JSON list of C-alpha atoms in Angstrom, two decimals:
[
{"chain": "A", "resi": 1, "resn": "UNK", "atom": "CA", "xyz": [8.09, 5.29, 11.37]},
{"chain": "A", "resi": 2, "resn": "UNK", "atom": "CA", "xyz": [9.47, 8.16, 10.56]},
{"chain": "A", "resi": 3, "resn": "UNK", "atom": "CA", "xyz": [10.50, 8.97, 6.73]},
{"chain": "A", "resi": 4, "resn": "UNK", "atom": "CA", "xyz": [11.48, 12.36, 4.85]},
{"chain": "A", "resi": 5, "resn": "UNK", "atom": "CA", "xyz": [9.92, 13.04, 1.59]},
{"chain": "A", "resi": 6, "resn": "UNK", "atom": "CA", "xyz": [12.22, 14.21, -1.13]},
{"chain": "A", "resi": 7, "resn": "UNK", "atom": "CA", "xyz": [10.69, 18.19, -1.94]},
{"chain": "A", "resi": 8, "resn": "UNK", "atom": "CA", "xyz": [10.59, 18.79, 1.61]},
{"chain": "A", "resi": 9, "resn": "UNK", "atom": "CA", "xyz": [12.61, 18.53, 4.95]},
{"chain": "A", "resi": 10, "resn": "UNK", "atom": "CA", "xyz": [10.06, 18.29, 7.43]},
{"chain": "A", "resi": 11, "resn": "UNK", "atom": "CA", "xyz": [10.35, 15.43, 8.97]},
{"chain": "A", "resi": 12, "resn": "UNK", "atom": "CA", "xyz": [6.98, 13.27, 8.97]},
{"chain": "A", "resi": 13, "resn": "UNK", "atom": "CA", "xyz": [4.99, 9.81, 10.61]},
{"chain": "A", "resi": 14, "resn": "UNK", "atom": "CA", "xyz": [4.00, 7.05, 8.21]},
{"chain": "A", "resi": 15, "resn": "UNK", "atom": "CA", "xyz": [1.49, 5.18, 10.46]},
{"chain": "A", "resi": 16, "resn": "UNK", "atom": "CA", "xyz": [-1.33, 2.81, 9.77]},
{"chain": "A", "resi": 17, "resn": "UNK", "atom": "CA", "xyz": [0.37, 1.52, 6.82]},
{"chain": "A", "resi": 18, "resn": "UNK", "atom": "CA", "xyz": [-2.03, -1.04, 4.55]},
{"chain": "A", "resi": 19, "resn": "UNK", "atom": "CA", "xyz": [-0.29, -2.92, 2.14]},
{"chain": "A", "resi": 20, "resn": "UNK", "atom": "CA", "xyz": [-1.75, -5.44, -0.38]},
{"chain": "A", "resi": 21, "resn": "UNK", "atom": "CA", "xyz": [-1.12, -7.90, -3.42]},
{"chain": "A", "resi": 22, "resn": "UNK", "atom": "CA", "xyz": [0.91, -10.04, -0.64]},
{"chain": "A", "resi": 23, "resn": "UNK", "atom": "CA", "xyz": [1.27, -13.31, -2.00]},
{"chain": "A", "resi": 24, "resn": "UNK", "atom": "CA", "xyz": [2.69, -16.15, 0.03]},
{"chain": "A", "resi": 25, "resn": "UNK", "atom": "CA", "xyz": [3.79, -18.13, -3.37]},
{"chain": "A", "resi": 26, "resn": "UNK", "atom": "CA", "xyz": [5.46, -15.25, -4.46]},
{"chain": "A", "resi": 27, "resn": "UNK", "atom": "CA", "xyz": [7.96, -15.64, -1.96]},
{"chain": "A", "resi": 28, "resn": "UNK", "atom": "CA", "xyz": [10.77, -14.14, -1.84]},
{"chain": "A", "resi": 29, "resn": "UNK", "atom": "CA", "xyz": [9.92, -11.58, -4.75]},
{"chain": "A", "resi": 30, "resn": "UNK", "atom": "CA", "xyz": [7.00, -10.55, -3.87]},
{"chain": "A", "resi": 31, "resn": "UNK", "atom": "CA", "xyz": [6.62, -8.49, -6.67]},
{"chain": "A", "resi": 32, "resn": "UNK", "atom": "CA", "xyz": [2.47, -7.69, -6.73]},
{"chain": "A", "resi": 33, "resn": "UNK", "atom": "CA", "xyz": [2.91, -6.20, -3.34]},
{"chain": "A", "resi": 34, "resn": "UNK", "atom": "CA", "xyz": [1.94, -2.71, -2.60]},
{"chain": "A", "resi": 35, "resn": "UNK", "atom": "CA", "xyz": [1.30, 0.10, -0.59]},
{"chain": "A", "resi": 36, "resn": "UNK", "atom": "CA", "xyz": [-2.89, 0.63, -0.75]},
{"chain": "A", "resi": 37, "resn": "UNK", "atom": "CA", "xyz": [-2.64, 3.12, 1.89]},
{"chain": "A", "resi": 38, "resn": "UNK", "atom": "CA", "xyz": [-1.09, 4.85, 4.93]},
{"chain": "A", "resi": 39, "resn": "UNK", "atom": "CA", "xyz": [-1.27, 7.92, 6.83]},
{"chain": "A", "resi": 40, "resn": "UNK", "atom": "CA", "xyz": [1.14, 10.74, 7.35]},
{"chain": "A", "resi": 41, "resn": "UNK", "atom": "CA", "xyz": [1.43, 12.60, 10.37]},
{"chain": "A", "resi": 42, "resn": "UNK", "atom": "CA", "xyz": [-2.46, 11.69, 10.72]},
{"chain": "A", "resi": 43, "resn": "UNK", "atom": "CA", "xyz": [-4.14, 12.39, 7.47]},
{"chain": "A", "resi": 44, "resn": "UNK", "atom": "CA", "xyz": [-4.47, 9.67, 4.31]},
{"chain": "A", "resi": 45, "resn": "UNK", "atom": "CA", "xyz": [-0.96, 10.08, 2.01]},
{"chain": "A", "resi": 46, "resn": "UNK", "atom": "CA", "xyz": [-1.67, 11.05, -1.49]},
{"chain": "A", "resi": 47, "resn": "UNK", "atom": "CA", "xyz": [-1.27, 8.81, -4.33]},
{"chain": "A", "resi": 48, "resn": "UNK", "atom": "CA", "xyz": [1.98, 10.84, -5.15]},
{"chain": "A", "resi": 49, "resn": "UNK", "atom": "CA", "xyz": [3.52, 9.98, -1.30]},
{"chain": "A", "resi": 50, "resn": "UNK", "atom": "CA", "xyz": [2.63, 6.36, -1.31]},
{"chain": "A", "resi": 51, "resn": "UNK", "atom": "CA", "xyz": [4.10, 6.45, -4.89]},
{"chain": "A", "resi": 52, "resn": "UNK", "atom": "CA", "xyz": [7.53, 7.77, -3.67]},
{"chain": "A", "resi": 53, "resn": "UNK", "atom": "CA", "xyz": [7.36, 5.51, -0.12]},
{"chain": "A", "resi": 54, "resn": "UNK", "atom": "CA", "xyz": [6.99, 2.60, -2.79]},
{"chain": "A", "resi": 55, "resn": "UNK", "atom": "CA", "xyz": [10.20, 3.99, -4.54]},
{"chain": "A", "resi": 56, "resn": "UNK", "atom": "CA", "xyz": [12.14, 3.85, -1.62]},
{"chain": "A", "resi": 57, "resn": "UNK", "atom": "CA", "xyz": [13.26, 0.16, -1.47]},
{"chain": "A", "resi": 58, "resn": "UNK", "atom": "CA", "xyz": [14.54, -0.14, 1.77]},
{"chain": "A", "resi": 59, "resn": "UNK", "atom": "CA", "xyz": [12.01, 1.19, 2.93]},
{"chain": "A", "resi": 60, "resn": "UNK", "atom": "CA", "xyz": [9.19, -1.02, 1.04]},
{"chain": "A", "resi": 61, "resn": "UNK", "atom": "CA", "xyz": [11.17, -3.75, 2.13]},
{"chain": "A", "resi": 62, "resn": "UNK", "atom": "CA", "xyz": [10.40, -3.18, 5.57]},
{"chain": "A", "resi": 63, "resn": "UNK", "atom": "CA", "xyz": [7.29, -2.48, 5.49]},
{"chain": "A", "resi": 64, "resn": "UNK", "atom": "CA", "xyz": [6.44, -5.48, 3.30]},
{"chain": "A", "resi": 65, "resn": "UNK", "atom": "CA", "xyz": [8.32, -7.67, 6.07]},
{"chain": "A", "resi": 66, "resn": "UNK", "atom": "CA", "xyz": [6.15, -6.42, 8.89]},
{"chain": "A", "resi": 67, "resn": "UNK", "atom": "CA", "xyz": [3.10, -6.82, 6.60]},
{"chain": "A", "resi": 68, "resn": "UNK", "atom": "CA", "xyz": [4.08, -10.44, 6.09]},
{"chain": "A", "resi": 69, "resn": "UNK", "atom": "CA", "xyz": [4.88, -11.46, 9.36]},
{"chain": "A", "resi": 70, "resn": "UNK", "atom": "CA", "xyz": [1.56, -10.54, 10.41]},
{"chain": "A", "resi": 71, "resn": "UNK", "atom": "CA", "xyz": [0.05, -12.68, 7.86]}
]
């Protein structure tokens, strides 16, 4: 996917995106889940990007949904 962090313009990949804390019972909140990890345009995102991808709650959203339907 592609996503555009806030102090810059460039234009970057999110791939291999690992996210955790899914709980089925949860459901619909879902509100343990997280991101533990993902790349951006090929290296391992800092703790400060997958802190602002988290932020973005569209975009968590979506990424939580793919997560769960591969569950």
């Amino acid at each position: 996917m592609k996503y555009t962090f806030k102090n810059t313009d460039k234009e970057v990949t999110i791939t291999d995106i690992v996210v955790d804390g899914v709980d089925q019972k949860d459901y619909p909140d879902y509100c343990d889940a997280y991101l533990q990890s993902a790349k951006v345009d090929g290296r391992e995102a800092t703790e400060a990007e997958l802190n602002e991808l988290e932020a973005d709650d569209d975009l968590i959203y979506d990424m939580l949904y793919e997560a769960i339907t591969l569950y």
